[in-house]
Coordinates of C-alpha atoms in Angstrom, one line a residue:
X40 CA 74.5 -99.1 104.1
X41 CA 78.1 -98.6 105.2
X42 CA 78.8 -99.2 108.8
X43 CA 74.9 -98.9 109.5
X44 CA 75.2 -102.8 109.7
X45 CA 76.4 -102.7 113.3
X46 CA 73.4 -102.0 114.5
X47 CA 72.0 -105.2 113.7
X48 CA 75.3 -107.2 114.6
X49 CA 75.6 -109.8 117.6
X50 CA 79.1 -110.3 118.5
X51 CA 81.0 -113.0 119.6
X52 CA 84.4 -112.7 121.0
X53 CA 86.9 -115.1 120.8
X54 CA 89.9 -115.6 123.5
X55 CA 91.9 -117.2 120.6
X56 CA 94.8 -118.9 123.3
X57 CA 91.7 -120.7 124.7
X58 CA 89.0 -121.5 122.1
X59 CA 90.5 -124.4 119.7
X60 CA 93.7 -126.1 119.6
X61 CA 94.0 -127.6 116.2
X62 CA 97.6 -128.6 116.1
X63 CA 98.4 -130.3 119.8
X64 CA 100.3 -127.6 121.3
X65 CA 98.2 -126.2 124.2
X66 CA 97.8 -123.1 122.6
X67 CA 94.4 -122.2 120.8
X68 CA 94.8 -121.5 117.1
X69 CA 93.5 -120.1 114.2
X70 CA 92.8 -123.5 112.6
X71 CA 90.7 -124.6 115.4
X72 CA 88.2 -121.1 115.1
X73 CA 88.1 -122.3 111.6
X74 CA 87.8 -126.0 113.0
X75 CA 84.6 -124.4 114.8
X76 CA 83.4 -121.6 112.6
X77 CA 80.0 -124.3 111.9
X78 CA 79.8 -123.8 115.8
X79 CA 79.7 -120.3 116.4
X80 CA 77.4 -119.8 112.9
X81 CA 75.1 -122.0 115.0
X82 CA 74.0 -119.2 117.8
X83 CA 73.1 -117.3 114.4
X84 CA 76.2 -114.6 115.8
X85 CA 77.2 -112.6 112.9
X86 CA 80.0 -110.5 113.8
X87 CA 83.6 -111.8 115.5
X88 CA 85.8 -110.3 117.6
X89 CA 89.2 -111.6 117.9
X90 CA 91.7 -110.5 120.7
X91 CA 95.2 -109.5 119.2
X92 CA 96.3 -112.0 117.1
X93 CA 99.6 -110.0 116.4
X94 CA 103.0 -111.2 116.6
X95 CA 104.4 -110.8 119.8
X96 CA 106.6 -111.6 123.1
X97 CA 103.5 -112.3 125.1
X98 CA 103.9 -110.5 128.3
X99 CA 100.5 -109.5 127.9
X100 CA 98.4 -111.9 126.3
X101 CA 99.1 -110.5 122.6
X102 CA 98.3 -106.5 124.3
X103 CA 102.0 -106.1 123.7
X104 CA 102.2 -106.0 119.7
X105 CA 106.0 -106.4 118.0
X106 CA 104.4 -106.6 114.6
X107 CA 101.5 -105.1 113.7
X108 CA 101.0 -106.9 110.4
X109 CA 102.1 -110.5 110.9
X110 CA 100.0 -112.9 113.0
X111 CA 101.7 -114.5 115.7
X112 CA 103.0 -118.0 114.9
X113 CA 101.3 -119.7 117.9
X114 CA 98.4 -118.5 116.0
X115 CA 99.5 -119.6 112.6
X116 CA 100.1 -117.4 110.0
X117 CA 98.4 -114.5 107.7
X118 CA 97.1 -116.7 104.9
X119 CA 95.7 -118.5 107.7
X120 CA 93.9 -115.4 109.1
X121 CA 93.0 -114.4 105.2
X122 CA 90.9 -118.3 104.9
X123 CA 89.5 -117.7 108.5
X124 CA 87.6 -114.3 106.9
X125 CA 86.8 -115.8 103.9
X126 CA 85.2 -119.2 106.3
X127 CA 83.2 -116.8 108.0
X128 CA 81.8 -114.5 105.1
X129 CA 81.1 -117.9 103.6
X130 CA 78.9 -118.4 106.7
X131 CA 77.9 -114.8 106.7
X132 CA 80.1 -113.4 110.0
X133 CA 82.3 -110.5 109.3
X134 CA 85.7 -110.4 111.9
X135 CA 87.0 -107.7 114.0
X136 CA 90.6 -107.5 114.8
X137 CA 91.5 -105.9 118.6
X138 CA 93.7 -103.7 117.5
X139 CA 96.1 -102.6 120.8
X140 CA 96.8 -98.4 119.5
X141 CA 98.3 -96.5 122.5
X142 CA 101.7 -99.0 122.6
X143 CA 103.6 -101.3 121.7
X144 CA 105.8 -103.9 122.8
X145 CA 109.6 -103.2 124.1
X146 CA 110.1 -105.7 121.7
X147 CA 108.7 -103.7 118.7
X148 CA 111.6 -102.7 116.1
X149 CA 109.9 -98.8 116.6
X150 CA 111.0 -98.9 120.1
X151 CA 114.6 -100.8 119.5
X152 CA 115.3 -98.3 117.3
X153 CA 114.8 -95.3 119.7
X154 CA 116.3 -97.2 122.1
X155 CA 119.2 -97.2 121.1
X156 CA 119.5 -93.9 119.5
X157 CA 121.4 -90.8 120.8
X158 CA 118.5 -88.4 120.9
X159 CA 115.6 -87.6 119.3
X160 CA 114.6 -89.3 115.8
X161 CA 114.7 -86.3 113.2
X162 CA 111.3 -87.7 112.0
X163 CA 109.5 -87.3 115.1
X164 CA 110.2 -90.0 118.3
X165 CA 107.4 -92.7 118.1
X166 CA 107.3 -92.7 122.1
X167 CA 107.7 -90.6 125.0
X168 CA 111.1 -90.0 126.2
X169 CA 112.4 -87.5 129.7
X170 CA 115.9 -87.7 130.4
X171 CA 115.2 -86.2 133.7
X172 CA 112.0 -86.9 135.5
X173 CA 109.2 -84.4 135.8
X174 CA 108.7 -83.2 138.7
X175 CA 104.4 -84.5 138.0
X176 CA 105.1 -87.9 138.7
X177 CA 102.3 -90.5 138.2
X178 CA 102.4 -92.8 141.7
X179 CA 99.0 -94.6 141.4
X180 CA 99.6 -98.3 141.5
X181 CA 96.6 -99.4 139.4
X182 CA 96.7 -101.5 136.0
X183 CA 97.0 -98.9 133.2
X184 CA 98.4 -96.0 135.1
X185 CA 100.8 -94.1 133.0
X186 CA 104.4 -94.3 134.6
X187 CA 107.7 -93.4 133.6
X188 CA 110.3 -96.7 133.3
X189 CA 114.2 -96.6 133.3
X190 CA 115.6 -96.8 129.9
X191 CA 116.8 -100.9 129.8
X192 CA 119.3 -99.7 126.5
X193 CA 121.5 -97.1 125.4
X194 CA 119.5 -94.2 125.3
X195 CA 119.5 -92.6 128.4
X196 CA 116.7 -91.0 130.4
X197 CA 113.1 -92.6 130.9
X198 CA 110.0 -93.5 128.5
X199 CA 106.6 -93.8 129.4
X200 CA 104.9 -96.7 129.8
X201 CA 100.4 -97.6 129.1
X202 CA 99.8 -100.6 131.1
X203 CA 102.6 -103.1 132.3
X204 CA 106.3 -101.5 132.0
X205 CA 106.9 -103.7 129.0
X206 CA 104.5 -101.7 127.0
X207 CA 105.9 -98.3 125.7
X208 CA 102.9 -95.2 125.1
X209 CA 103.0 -94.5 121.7
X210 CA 103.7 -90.7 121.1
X211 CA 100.4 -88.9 120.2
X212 CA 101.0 -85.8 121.9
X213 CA 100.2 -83.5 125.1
X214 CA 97.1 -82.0 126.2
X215 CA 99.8 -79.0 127.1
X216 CA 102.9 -78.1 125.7
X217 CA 105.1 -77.2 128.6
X218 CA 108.4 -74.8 127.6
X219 CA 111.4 -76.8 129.9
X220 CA 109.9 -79.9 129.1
X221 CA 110.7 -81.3 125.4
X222 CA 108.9 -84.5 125.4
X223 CA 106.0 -83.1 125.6
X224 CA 104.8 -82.8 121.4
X225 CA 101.8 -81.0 120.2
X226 CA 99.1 -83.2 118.5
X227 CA 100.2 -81.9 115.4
X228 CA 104.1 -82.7 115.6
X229 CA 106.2 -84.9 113.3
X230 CA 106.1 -88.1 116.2
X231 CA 102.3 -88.2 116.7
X232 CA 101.6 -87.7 112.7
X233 CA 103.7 -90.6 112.1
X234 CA 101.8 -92.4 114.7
X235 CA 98.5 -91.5 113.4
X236 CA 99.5 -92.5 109.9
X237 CA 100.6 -95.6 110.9
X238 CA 97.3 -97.0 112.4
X239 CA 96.0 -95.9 109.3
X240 CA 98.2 -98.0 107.1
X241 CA 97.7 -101.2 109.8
X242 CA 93.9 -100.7 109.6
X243 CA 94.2 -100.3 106.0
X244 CA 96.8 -103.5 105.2
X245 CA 94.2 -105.7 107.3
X246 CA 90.9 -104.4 105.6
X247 CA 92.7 -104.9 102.3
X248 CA 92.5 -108.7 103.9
X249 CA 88.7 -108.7 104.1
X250 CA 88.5 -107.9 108.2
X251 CA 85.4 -105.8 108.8
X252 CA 87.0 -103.4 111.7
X253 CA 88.2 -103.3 114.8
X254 CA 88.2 -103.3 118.2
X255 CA 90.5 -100.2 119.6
X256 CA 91.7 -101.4 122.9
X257 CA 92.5 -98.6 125.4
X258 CA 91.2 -96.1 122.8
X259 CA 91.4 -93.4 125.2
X260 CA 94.9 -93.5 126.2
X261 CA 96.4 -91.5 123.5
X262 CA 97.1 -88.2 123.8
X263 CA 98.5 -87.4 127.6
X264 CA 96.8 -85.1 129.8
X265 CA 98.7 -84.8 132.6
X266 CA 95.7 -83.8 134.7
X267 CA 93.6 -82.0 132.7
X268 CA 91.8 -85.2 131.8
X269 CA 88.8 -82.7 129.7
X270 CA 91.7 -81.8 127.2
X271 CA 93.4 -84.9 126.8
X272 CA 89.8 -86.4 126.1
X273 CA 88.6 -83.9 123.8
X274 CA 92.3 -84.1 121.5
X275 CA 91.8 -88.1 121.7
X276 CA 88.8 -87.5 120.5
X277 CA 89.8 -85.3 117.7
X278 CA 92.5 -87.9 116.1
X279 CA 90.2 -90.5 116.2
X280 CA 87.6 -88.3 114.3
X281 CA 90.5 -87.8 111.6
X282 CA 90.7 -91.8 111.1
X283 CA 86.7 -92.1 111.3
X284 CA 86.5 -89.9 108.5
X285 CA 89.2 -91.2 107.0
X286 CA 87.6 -94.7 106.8
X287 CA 84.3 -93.7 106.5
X288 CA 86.0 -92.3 102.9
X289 CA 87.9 -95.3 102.1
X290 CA 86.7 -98.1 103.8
X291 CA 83.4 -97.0 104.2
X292 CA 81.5 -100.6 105.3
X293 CA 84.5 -100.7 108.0
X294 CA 84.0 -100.3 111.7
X295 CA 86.1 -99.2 114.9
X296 CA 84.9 -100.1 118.3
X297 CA 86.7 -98.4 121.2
X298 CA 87.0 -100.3 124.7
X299 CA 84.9 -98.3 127.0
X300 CA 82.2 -95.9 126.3
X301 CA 82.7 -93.1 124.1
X302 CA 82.6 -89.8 126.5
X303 CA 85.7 -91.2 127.7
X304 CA 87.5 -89.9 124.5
X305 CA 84.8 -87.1 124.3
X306 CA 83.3 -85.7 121.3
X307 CA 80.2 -88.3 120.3
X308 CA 80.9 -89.5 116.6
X309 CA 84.8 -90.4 116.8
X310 CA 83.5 -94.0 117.0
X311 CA 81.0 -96.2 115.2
X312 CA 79.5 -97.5 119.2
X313 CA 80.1 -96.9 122.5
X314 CA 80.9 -100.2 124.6
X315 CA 79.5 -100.5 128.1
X316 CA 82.0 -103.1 128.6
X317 CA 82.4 -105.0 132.2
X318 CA 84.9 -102.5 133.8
X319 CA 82.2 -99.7 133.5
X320 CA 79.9 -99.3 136.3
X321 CA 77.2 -99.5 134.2
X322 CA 77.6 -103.4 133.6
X323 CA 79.2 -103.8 137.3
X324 CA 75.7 -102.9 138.4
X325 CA 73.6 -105.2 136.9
X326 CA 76.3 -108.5 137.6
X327 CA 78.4 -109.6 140.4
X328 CA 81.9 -108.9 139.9
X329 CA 83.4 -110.2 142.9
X330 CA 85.8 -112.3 141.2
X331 CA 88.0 -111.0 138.9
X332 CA 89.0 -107.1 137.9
X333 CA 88.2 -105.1 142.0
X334 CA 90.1 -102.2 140.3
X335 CA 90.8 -99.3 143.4
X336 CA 88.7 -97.2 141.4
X337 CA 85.5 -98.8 141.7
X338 CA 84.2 -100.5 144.5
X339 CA 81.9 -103.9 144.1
X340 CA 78.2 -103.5 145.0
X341 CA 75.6 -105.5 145.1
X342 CA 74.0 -106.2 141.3
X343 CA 70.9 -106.2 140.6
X344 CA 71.3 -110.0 138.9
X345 CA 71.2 -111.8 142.2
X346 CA 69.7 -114.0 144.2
X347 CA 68.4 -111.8 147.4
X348 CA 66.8 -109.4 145.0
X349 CA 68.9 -106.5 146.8
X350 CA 70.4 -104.5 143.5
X351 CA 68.8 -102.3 141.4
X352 CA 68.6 -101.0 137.9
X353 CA 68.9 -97.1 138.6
X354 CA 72.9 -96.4 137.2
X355 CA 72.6 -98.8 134.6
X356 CA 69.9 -96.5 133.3
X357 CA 71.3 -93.8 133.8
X358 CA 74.4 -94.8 131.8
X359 CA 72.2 -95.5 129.4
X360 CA 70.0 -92.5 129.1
X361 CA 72.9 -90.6 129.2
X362 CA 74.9 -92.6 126.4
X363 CA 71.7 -92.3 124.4
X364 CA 71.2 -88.4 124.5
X365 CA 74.6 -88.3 123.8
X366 CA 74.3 -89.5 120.1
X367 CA 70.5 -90.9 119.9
X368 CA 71.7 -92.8 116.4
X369 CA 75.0 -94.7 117.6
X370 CA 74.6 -98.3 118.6
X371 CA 75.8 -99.4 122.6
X372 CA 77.6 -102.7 122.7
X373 CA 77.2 -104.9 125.6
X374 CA 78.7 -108.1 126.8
X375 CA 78.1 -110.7 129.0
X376 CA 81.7 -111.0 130.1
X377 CA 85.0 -110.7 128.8
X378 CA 88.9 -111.7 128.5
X379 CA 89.5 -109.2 131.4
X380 CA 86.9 -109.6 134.3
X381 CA 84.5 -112.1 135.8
X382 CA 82.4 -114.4 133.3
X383 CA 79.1 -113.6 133.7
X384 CA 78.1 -115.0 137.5
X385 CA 75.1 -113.2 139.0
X386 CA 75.5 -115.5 142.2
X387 CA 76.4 -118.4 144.4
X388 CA 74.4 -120.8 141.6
X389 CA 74.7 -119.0 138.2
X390 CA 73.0 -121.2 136.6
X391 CA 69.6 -120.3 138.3
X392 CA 69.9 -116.6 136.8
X393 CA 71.8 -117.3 133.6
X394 CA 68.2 -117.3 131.6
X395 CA 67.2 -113.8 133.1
X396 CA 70.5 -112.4 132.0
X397 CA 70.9 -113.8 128.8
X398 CA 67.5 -112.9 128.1
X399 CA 67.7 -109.1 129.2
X400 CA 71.2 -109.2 127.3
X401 CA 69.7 -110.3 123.8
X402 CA 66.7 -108.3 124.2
X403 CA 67.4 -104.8 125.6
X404 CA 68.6 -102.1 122.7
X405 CA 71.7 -102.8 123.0
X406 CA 74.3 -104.7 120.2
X407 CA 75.0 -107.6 122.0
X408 CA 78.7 -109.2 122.9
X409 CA 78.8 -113.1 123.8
X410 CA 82.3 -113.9 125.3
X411 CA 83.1 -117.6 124.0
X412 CA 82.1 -120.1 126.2
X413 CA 78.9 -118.2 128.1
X414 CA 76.5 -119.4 125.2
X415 CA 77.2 -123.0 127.7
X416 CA 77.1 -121.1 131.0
X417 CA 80.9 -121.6 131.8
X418 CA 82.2 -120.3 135.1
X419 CA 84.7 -118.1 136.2
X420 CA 87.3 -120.6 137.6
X421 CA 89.4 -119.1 140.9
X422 CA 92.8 -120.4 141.6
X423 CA 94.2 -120.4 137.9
X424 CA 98.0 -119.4 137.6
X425 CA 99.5 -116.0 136.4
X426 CA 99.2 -116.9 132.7
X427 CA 100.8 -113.9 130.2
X428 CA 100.2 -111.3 132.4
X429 CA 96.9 -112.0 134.0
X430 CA 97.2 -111.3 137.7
X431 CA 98.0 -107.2 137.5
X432 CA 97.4 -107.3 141.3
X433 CA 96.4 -109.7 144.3
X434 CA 93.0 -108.7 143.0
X435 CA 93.0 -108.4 139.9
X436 CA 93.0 -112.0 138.2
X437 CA 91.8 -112.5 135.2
X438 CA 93.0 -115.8 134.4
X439 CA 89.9 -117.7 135.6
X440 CA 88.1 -116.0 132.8
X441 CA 90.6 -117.5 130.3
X442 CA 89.9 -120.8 130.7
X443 CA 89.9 -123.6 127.6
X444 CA 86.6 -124.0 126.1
X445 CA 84.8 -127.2 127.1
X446 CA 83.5 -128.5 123.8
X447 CA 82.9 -132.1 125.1
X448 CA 83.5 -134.8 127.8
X449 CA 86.8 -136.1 126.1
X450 CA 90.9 -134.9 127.2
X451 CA 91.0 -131.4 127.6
X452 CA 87.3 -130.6 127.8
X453 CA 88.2 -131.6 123.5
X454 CA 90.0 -128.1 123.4
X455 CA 93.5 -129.3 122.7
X456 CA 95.4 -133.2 122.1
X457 CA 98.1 -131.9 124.1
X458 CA 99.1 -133.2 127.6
X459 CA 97.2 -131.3 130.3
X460 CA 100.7 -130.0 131.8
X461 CA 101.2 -128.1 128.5
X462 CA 98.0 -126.4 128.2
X463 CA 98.2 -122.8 128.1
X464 CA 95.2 -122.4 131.2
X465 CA 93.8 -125.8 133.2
X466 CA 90.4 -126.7 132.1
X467 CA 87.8 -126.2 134.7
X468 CA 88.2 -129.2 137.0
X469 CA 84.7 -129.4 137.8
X470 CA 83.0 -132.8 137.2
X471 CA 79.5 -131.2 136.3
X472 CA 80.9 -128.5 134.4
X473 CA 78.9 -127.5 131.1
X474 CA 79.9 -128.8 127.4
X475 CA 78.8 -127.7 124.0
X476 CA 78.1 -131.7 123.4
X477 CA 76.0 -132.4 125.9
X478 CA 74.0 -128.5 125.4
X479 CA 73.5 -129.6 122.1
X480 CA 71.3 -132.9 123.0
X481 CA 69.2 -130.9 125.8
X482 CA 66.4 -128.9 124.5
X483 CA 66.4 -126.9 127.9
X484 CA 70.3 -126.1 127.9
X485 CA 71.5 -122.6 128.0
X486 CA 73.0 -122.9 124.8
X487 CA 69.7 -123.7 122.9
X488 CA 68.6 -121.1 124.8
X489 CA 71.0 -118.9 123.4
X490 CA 70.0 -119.9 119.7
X491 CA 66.4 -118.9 120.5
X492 CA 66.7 -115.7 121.9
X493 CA 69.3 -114.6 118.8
X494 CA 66.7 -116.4 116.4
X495 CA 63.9 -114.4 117.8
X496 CA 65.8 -111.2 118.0
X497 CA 66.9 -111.3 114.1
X498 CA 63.2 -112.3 113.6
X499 CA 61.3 -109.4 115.2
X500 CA 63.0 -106.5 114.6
X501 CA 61.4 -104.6 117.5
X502 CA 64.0 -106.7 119.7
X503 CA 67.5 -105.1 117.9
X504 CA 68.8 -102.2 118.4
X505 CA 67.2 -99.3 116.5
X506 CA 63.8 -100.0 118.4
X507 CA 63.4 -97.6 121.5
X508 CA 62.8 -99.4 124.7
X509 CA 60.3 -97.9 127.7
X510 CA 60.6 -99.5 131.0
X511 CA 57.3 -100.2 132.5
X512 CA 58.5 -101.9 135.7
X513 CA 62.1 -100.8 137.3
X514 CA 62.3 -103.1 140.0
X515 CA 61.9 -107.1 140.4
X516 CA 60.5 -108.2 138.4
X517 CA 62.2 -105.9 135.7
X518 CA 59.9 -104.8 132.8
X519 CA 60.2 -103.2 129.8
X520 CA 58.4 -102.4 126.3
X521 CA 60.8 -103.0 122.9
X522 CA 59.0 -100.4 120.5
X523 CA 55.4 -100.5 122.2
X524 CA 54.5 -103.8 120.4
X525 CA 57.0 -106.2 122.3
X526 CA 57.4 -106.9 126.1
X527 CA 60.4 -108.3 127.8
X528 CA 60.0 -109.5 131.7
X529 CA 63.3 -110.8 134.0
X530 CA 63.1 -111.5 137.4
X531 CA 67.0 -112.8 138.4
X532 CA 65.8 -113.1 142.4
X533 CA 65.0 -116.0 144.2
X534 CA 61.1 -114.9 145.1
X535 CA 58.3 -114.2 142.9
X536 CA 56.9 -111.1 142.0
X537 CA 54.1 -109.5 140.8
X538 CA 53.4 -106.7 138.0
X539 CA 50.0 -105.3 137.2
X540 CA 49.1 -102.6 134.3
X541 CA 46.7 -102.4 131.8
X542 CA 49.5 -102.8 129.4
X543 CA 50.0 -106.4 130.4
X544 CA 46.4 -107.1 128.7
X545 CA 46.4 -110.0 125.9
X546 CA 50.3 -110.7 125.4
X547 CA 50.5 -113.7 124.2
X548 CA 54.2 -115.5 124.9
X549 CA 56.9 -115.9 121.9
X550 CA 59.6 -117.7 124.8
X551 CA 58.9 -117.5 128.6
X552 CA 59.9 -119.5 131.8
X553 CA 58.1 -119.1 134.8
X554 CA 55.9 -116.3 133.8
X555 CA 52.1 -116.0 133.4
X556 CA 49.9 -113.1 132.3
X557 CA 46.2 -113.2 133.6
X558 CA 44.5 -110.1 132.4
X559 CA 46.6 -107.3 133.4
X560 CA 48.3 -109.2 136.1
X561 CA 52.0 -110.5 135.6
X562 CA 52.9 -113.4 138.2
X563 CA 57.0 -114.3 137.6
X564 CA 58.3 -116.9 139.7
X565 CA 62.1 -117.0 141.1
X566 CA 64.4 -117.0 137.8
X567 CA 61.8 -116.1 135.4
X568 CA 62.4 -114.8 132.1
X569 CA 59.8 -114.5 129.2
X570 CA 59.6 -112.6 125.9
X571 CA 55.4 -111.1 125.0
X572 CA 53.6 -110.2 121.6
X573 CA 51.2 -107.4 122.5
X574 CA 47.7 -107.8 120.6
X575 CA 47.8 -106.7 117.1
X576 CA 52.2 -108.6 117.2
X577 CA 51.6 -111.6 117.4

């Protein structure tokens, strides 16, 4: 089998600053995921994904690694993380590590020790030094942008930065090799092969702990293009073929994810998925995103989960189709929401469309991501303060999707004993805001809702991922086929609407709200969702 056991996998990601404080401090922890592995076994989720757990000075919510192989002590400690994978194999959920591979933190002893060097390390620098600046200079204000940043030690010149100015690049060469210009390695020289090497010995020193992959965050930022973003891709994709094969050889049930779909590092099989994650236009299309991640780069527009009925499904499918020619065989990963961007809000009254979503979410081909706290509908909370680097920009906030978990009506939502002033994000203030107590006692909730449509999915197998899907209807309501023996109908506007085909004829409902099938004719009221047997599935 191998890695061929992502294709069946639905994820769960856990924030782990915000999901379970087991010790008082404000701070999520590992013991409180363990606390509340019975929880997330519950959904019937099989597969966890952790954001970085690594040590570090937090500048960027654990993006900013000083120690690749120790677990941050807010966190607890490795053996702690060791018991946390043994807790959830017990309970039969493997656990993905985010694994941040392009930098590092200024605080990382690879950097201090270039810092305060004279020149070049003889074995090849670990990051990008200039000690005059090109004249290409990157100017783009926008989260991510590469940049060059004043040396802050001894060594003097400039180093390039990934994200926030705290965060070094990792050396893994040039798309071009320019003569005048020494920082600028090949692929192939001493500083990116000692980079390379080393994520193979992190992957390898976590694996050895039981973890089942990980999660590569900004997996296409490695090797520089300088403008010839084609090249840069294509090299990217190279290395990351090398440590593919490498694992596939070595750790060969082991998975990496990358953030982002895969033809942004180009060739198709340096990953084991793509990942149409939020930022991608793909998922922008189908939910609102007014809240939280307006990147310059790509405007808002209406989504086709909304009230009015005034989106449409044309470049999600697209993305699709085009992901799925790419490499027919390689799972997509989708999520509801994320630590990044908005939680998943298809309007003024999410709650109205959460059942459409969820249900198109669990049911389409797709591997499917829950981010922690939307199997109870919990909303993207505006106003929160700049937490660890969470507000890149006036509008670009992601701390209202960072929120503490609301597991009951007690202190704290019953996410942490500490006093409310030492939380590390304030609980959503909202009176009628959703709990996983009071879910649990109402058969209609979202999150028994949730259970069902995972239950039914690992039950009929024409609802996962290897099972082609047809679309019979494109607009509202949306309709499609899972593997000519299942139908799926959503209709996330406010009005009813109407489908008729012969193919309609005899399905018989496994889970459906608002929807009725009389002979060939579909009738789905505002909000509907349902899930059909065709005659001869039932």
């Amino acid at each position: 089998m191998g890695s061929d056991w992502l294709h069946d996998a639905v994820m769960y990601e856990v924030y782990p600053q915000s999901f379970a404080d087991s010790n008082g401090d404000g701070i999520g922890d590992l013991r409180g995921v363990i606390e509340r592995l019975d929880h997330i076994a519950s959904l019937g989720v099989d597969t966890l994904w952790f954001n970085p757990c690594f040590a570090s000075p937090f500048v960027d919510a654990g993006y900013d690694v000083s120690d690749y192989l120790r677990i941050a002590p807010r966190y607890g400690s490795n053996e702690d993380m060791v018991e946390l994978v043994a807790e959830a194999k017990r309970r039969g959920i493997r656990v993905l590590l985010d694994l941040v591979a392009g930098h590092t933190s200024i605080d990382h002893p690879w950097f201090k020790r270039e810092l305060h060097a004279d020149g070049p390390d003889p074995e090849g620098d670990r990051y990008v030094w200039c000690k005059e600046l090109p004249v290409r200079e990157w100017s783009l204000d926008v989260p991510g942008t590469p940049a060059w940043v004043p040396s802050p030690g001894p060594r003097q010149g400039w180093y390039l930065k990934n994200f926030f100015d705290e965060q070094p690049a990792l050396n893994f060469g040039w798309a071009h090799v320019g003569e005048g210009e020494p920082w600028r390695d090949a692929v192939d020289a001493p500083g990116p092969r000692r980079n390379i090497q080393a994520l193979k010995d992190i992957m390898a020193f976590w694996l050895e702990r039981g973890v089942a992959g990980f999660r590569i965050d900004m997996a296409f930022s490695l090797v520089k293009d300088d403008g010839d973003v084609e090249r840069g891709q294509q090299l990217t994709a190279e290395l990351w073929g090398e440590i593919r094969e490498w694992l596939d050889t070595a750790y060969p049930d082991a998975v990496i994810v990358p953030e982002g779909k895969e033809p942004r590092t180009g060739a198709p099989l340096a990953f084991h998925a793509d990942f149409f994650l939020v930022i991608h236009q793909e998922h922008a299309s189908l939910f609102d995103n007014h809240f939280a991640g307006v990147l310059p780069f790509q405007a808002p527009q209406e989504p086709f989960f909304d009230a009015a009925g005034r989106g449409s499904m044309r470049v999600f499918l697209d993305g699709w189709n085009a992901a799925k020619e790419l490499d027919p065989g390689r799972p997509v990963i989708m999520s509801t929401a994320d630590h990044d961007f908005d939680r998943l809000r298809c309007g003024p009254r999410t709650e109205e469309q959460l059942g459409a979503a969820l249900t198109f979410l669990l049911t389409w081909g797709s591997v499917p991501c829950l981010y922690y706290g939307d199997e109870i509908g919990m909303r993207y909370v505006p106003g929160m303060p700049e937490v660890e680097g969470s507000i890149c920009n006036p509008a670009y906030n992601r701390a209202g999707c960072r929120t503490p978990m609301q597991w009951d009506d007690g202190p704290n939502a019953g996410f942490s004993t500490a006093d409310p002033s030492r939380l590390y994000l304030p609980v959503d203030p909202d009176p009628t805001r959703p709990t996983v107590a009071a879910q649990e006692q109402d058969p209609n909730s979202t999150l028994n809702l949730v259970k069902r449509l995972i239950a039914l999915r690992k039950s009929t197998p024409a609802l996962g991922s290897r099972v082609a899907t047809r679309v019979l209807h494109e607009g509202y309501p949306f309709a499609y086929l899972r593997g000519e023996t299942h139908l799926v109908v959503v209709n996330p506007q406010r009005d009813r609407g109407t489908l008729s085909t012969g193919e309609l004829s005899g399905a018989a409902p496994l889970l459906a709200s608002g929807i009725s099938v009389v002979g060939d004719t579909l009738t789905a009221e505002g909000f509907a969702y349902g899930i059909f047997a065709l005659p001869g599935h039932i």
